[in-house]
Short mmCIF file of C-alpha atoms in Angstrom, two decimals:
data_model
loop_
_atom_site.label_atom_id
_atom_site.label_comp_id
_atom_site.label_asym_id
_atom_site.label_seq_id
_atom_site.Cartn_x
_atom_site.Cartn_y
_atom_site.Cartn_z
CA MET A 1 178.87 4.40 -15.98
CA VAL A 2 179.15 7.69 -14.13
CA SER A 3 181.19 8.45 -11.05
CA CYS A 4 179.67 10.92 -8.59
CA ALA A 5 182.47 12.75 -6.83
CA ARG A 6 183.34 16.02 -5.11
CA ARG A 7 186.15 16.90 -7.46
CA PRO A 8 186.35 16.31 -11.21
CA PHE A 9 188.79 14.12 -13.07
CA ASP A 10 188.93 12.84 -16.61
CA ARG A 11 190.62 9.37 -16.24
CA TYR A 12 190.57 6.43 -13.88
CA VAL A 13 194.16 5.51 -13.12
CA ILE A 14 194.97 2.53 -10.90
CA GLU A 15 198.64 2.08 -10.05
CA SER A 16 198.88 -1.65 -9.30
CA GLU A 17 201.18 -4.59 -9.86
CA THR A 18 198.25 -6.93 -10.38
CA ALA A 19 195.40 -4.82 -11.80
CA PRO A 20 196.71 -1.66 -13.47
CA LEU A 21 194.17 0.52 -15.27
CA ASP A 22 194.10 3.73 -17.24
CA VAL A 23 190.84 4.61 -18.95
CA PRO A 24 188.64 7.66 -19.61
CA ALA A 25 186.23 8.67 -16.84
CA ARG A 26 182.75 10.13 -16.81
CA VAL A 27 182.43 12.19 -13.61
CA ALA A 28 179.62 14.29 -12.25
CA THR A 29 180.28 16.65 -9.32
CA ASP A 30 176.67 17.73 -8.74
CA PRO A 31 173.39 15.82 -9.16
CA SER A 32 172.21 18.39 -11.69
CA GLU A 33 174.94 17.21 -14.06
CA LEU A 34 173.42 13.69 -14.39
CA THR A 35 171.87 12.92 -17.79
CA ASP A 36 168.51 11.21 -18.16
CA ASP A 37 170.31 7.93 -18.78
CA GLU A 38 172.25 8.32 -15.57
CA ARG A 39 169.15 8.63 -13.34
CA ASP A 40 166.99 5.85 -11.87
CA VAL A 41 169.76 3.33 -12.54
CA ASP A 42 169.95 -0.41 -11.77
CA TRP A 43 173.03 -0.33 -9.62
CA VAL A 44 174.58 2.25 -7.24
CA PHE A 45 177.86 1.58 -5.43
CA VAL A 46 178.40 3.77 -2.37
CA ALA A 47 182.12 3.96 -1.61
CA VAL A 48 182.26 6.97 0.74
CA LYS A 49 183.35 6.35 4.32
CA ALA A 50 180.64 5.66 6.82
CA HIS A 51 180.72 9.14 8.37
CA GLN A 52 180.37 10.72 4.89
CA THR A 53 177.15 8.92 3.98
CA VAL A 54 174.70 11.60 4.95
CA GLY A 55 176.82 14.18 3.15
CA ALA A 56 176.53 12.09 -0.03
CA SER A 57 172.77 11.53 0.33
CA GLY A 58 171.81 14.23 -2.20
CA TRP A 59 172.87 11.86 -4.97
CA PHE A 60 170.48 9.05 -3.98
CA GLU A 61 167.17 10.67 -5.10
CA PRO A 62 168.20 11.07 -8.76
CA LEU A 63 170.15 7.82 -8.94
CA CYS A 64 167.74 5.47 -7.14
CA GLY A 65 164.41 4.13 -8.29
CA PRO A 66 162.20 1.21 -7.16
CA SER A 67 164.30 -1.38 -8.98
CA THR A 68 167.71 0.07 -7.93
CA VAL A 69 170.13 -2.03 -5.81
CA VAL A 70 172.44 0.06 -3.75
CA VAL A 71 175.70 -1.75 -2.85
CA SER A 72 177.47 -0.49 0.25
CA VAL A 73 181.25 -0.53 -0.19
CA GLN A 74 181.91 0.62 3.40
CA ASN A 75 183.53 -0.63 6.55
CA GLY A 76 181.46 -1.60 9.54
CA VAL A 77 178.39 -3.76 10.24
CA GLU A 78 175.69 -1.02 10.19
CA ASP A 79 175.83 -0.02 6.56
CA VAL A 80 172.42 -1.41 5.52
CA GLU A 81 170.80 0.20 8.57
CA ARG A 82 172.58 3.50 7.80
CA LEU A 83 171.75 3.62 4.11
CA THR A 84 168.20 2.27 3.96
CA PRO A 85 166.45 5.47 5.22
CA LEU A 86 168.35 7.54 2.59
CA VAL A 87 167.75 5.63 -0.66
CA GLY A 88 164.05 6.08 -1.23
CA GLY A 89 162.97 2.45 -1.02
CA ALA A 90 165.82 1.02 -3.10
CA GLU A 91 167.23 -2.32 -1.93
CA VAL A 92 170.55 -2.06 -0.06
CA LEU A 93 173.16 -4.82 -0.39
CA GLY A 94 175.86 -4.81 2.24
CA SER A 95 179.39 -5.97 1.57
CA VAL A 96 182.65 -6.93 3.28
CA VAL A 97 185.43 -4.90 1.62
CA TYR A 98 188.91 -6.30 1.03
CA CYS A 99 190.98 -3.86 -1.01
CA GLY A 100 194.24 -2.27 0.02
CA ALA A 101 194.36 1.08 -1.74
CA GLN A 102 195.00 4.77 -1.17
CA LEU A 103 193.72 7.76 -3.06
CA ALA A 104 196.65 9.63 -4.49
CA GLU A 105 194.57 12.35 -6.14
CA PRO A 106 191.12 12.50 -7.76
CA GLY A 107 190.92 9.60 -10.23
CA ARG A 108 194.26 8.09 -9.23
CA ILE A 109 194.45 5.11 -6.88
CA ARG A 110 197.49 3.27 -5.51
CA HIS A 111 196.42 -0.35 -5.09
CA THR A 112 198.51 -2.59 -2.88
CA SER A 113 196.53 -5.76 -2.10
CA SER A 114 193.31 -7.74 -2.70
CA GLY A 115 190.36 -6.37 -4.64
CA PHE A 116 187.11 -8.10 -3.80
CA LEU A 117 183.79 -7.75 -1.90
CA ILE A 118 181.98 -10.44 -0.01
CA VAL A 119 178.18 -10.24 -0.14
CA ASP A 120 175.33 -12.33 1.16
CA ASP A 121 174.44 -15.28 -1.10
CA THR A 122 171.08 -13.90 -2.27
CA ASP A 123 169.58 -13.19 -5.60
CA HIS A 124 170.92 -9.62 -5.42
CA GLY A 125 174.31 -10.80 -4.22
CA ARG A 126 174.64 -13.28 -7.10
CA ALA A 127 173.47 -10.64 -9.61
CA ALA A 128 176.12 -8.18 -8.22
CA ALA A 129 178.81 -10.87 -8.70
CA ALA A 130 177.78 -11.32 -12.29
CA LEU A 131 178.19 -7.65 -13.01
CA LEU A 132 181.99 -7.83 -12.83
CA GLY A 133 182.37 -10.88 -15.11
CA GLU A 134 186.04 -11.61 -15.70
CA SER A 135 187.25 -8.33 -14.12
CA PRO A 136 190.26 -8.64 -11.78
CA ALA A 137 187.88 -7.13 -9.12
CA GLN A 138 185.44 -9.60 -7.78
CA ILE A 139 182.19 -9.81 -5.75
CA ARG A 140 181.95 -13.12 -3.88
CA PRO A 141 178.56 -14.30 -2.53
CA SER A 142 178.89 -16.24 0.71
CA GLU A 143 176.49 -18.30 2.80
CA ARG A 144 178.60 -17.19 5.79
CA TYR A 145 178.10 -13.51 5.21
CA VAL A 146 177.38 -12.57 8.81
CA THR A 147 180.60 -14.33 9.94
CA GLU A 148 182.67 -12.62 7.30
CA LEU A 149 181.07 -9.25 8.11
CA TRP A 150 182.06 -9.46 11.78
CA ARG A 151 185.43 -11.06 11.02
CA LYS A 152 186.36 -7.98 9.00
CA LEU A 153 185.05 -5.63 11.77
CA GLY A 154 187.27 -7.51 14.23
CA LEU A 155 190.36 -7.02 12.04
CA ASN A 156 189.53 -3.33 11.75
CA VAL A 157 188.95 -2.68 15.47
CA ALA A 158 192.10 -4.62 16.43
CA ALA A 159 194.34 -2.48 14.28
CA ASN A 160 192.74 0.83 13.23
CA GLY A 161 192.19 2.52 16.59
CA ILE A 162 195.54 1.43 17.99
CA THR A 163 197.50 2.70 15.04
CA ALA A 164 195.56 5.97 14.95
CA LEU A 165 196.13 6.63 18.67
CA THR A 166 199.79 5.72 18.63
CA GLY A 167 200.58 7.28 15.28
CA LYS A 168 202.44 4.11 14.31
CA SER A 169 201.95 1.60 11.52
CA MET A 170 200.89 -2.03 11.91
CA GLU A 171 204.18 -3.15 13.49
CA VAL A 172 203.02 -1.52 16.72
CA LEU A 173 200.89 -4.68 17.20
CA ASP A 174 204.11 -6.70 17.64
CA ARG A 175 204.56 -4.96 20.98
CA PRO A 176 203.27 -7.25 23.80
CA ASP A 177 201.19 -4.43 25.40
CA ALA A 178 199.62 -3.42 22.13
CA ALA A 179 199.01 -7.01 21.20
CA GLU A 180 197.27 -7.62 24.48
CA LEU A 181 194.95 -4.59 23.90
CA ALA A 182 194.24 -5.90 20.31
CA ARG A 183 193.37 -9.28 21.84
CA GLY A 184 190.95 -7.70 24.26
CA LEU A 185 189.32 -5.61 21.54
CA LEU A 186 188.89 -8.66 19.33
CA ASP A 187 187.44 -10.71 22.21
CA GLU A 188 184.82 -8.03 22.94
CA CYS A 189 184.02 -7.55 19.21
CA TRP A 190 183.58 -11.27 18.52
CA THR A 191 181.60 -11.87 21.70
CA VAL A 192 179.11 -9.34 20.31
CA ALA A 193 179.47 -11.01 16.86
CA ARG A 194 178.47 -14.40 18.23
CA ALA A 195 175.33 -12.82 19.73
CA GLU A 196 174.60 -11.56 16.20
CA GLY A 197 174.97 -15.13 14.74
CA ALA A 198 178.61 -15.07 13.64
CA ASP A 199 180.81 -18.15 13.98
CA LEU A 200 184.03 -16.74 15.39
CA GLY A 201 186.15 -18.00 18.26
CA ASP A 202 189.42 -17.69 20.16
CA ASP A 203 191.41 -19.47 17.45
CA ASP A 204 190.49 -16.66 15.00
CA ILE A 205 191.86 -14.14 17.46
CA GLU A 206 195.19 -15.90 17.85
CA ARG A 207 195.50 -16.37 14.12
CA PHE A 208 195.22 -12.66 13.54
CA LEU A 209 197.66 -11.76 16.26
CA ALA A 210 200.22 -14.31 15.00
CA ALA A 211 199.99 -13.10 11.36
CA PRO A 212 203.07 -11.16 10.06
CA LYS A 213 202.53 -7.40 10.18
CA PRO A 214 203.59 -5.69 6.93
CA ALA A 215 206.44 -3.23 7.37
CA GLY A 216 205.01 0.25 7.21
CA GLY A 217 201.52 -1.20 7.00
CA MET A 218 199.10 1.67 7.01
CA THR A 219 195.52 1.47 8.30
CA SER A 220 192.90 3.82 6.90
CA MET A 221 192.34 5.34 10.30
CA LEU A 222 196.03 6.13 10.70
CA ALA A 223 196.14 7.69 7.26
CA ASP A 224 193.11 9.87 8.13
CA ARG A 225 194.60 10.85 11.52
CA ARG A 226 197.89 11.90 9.93
CA ALA A 227 196.02 14.01 7.42
CA ASP A 228 193.81 15.50 10.20
CA ARG A 229 190.67 14.12 8.55
CA PRO A 230 187.64 12.67 10.43
CA THR A 231 187.98 8.93 11.08
CA GLU A 232 185.65 5.95 11.04
CA TYR A 233 185.97 5.37 14.82
CA ASP A 234 182.18 5.46 15.31
CA ALA A 235 181.44 2.97 12.53
CA LEU A 236 184.07 0.56 13.94
CA HIS A 237 184.52 0.86 17.71
CA GLY A 238 181.16 2.65 18.19
CA ALA A 239 179.28 -0.12 16.44
CA VAL A 240 180.66 -2.68 18.84
CA VAL A 241 179.52 -0.56 21.82
CA ARG A 242 176.02 0.03 20.42
CA ILE A 243 175.30 -3.55 19.40
CA GLY A 244 176.87 -4.87 22.51
CA ARG A 245 174.49 -2.81 24.60
CA ARG A 246 171.53 -4.25 22.68
CA HIS A 247 172.63 -7.73 23.80
CA GLY A 248 173.59 -6.67 27.37
CA ILE A 249 177.31 -7.34 26.59
CA ALA A 250 179.92 -5.08 28.17
CA THR A 251 182.55 -3.62 25.86
CA PRO A 252 184.75 -1.43 28.08
CA ARG A 253 187.80 -1.41 25.89
CA HIS A 254 185.81 -0.18 22.94
CA GLU A 255 184.16 2.52 25.12
CA VAL A 256 187.62 3.80 25.97
CA MET A 257 188.74 3.71 22.32
CA VAL A 258 185.64 5.66 21.26
CA ALA A 259 186.28 8.27 23.93
CA LEU A 260 189.94 8.73 23.02
CA LEU A 261 189.41 8.69 19.23
CA ALA A 262 186.46 11.08 19.45
CA ALA A 263 188.56 13.51 21.55
CA GLY A 264 191.25 13.57 18.88
CA ASP A 265 188.94 13.68 15.90
CA PRO A 266 188.68 17.00 13.97
CA GLU A 267 184.86 16.81 14.22
CA GLY A 268 184.78 15.46 17.80
#
């Protein structure tokens, strides 16, 4: 297995209470470094953030062949649409990502919670699940994939943008005003989700808002904002706006979030 990365490292180190790991790594930092055995492979996992996808596209030509399955390990609901034109005819398998982790340095991850992907219950989805065998990480096929995909987007849009704009961790959602904004964002998102075939309702919204918020809980968008990195606002809030327009559904709160997050983003 080869990791394709911007910066080299020689070991995979996962700092974790439940799934620690420290093993040698094979890393290529340029497509020209790939060996013949590392080209035209069976499986490619794309784990860059949504806005970094085009920048990583130079890897797809040597890695992908007609029998390759590309697994998107990205947030949002447009990953298959985003990746398909870039992978030269390879099959793209979307996923819902649940893994609390932060990159400490190249090759070193701090893992805090979960560690699984949800994929559609198809032949490719079941084959992907079999790849990991008895690993602590899992790929879980689901017949309710569309619902799970939009459920995760809802959780992201309810928390990521608010924490990034306020500069505060998840506890900010315990404020009545912030909670009301999160409720409105979820309502808009899951109204669009139902138009896409997801089975999500008001009870799901209230369960999320009532759930305990971890002290110091960091969203990925807040971490990126604090580091002055581009954020995933377009793949999260922007997706709700775009898909809502296709269905004739108004999403005014998300339009405001997109405008504010874009104005503060390093790349605009």
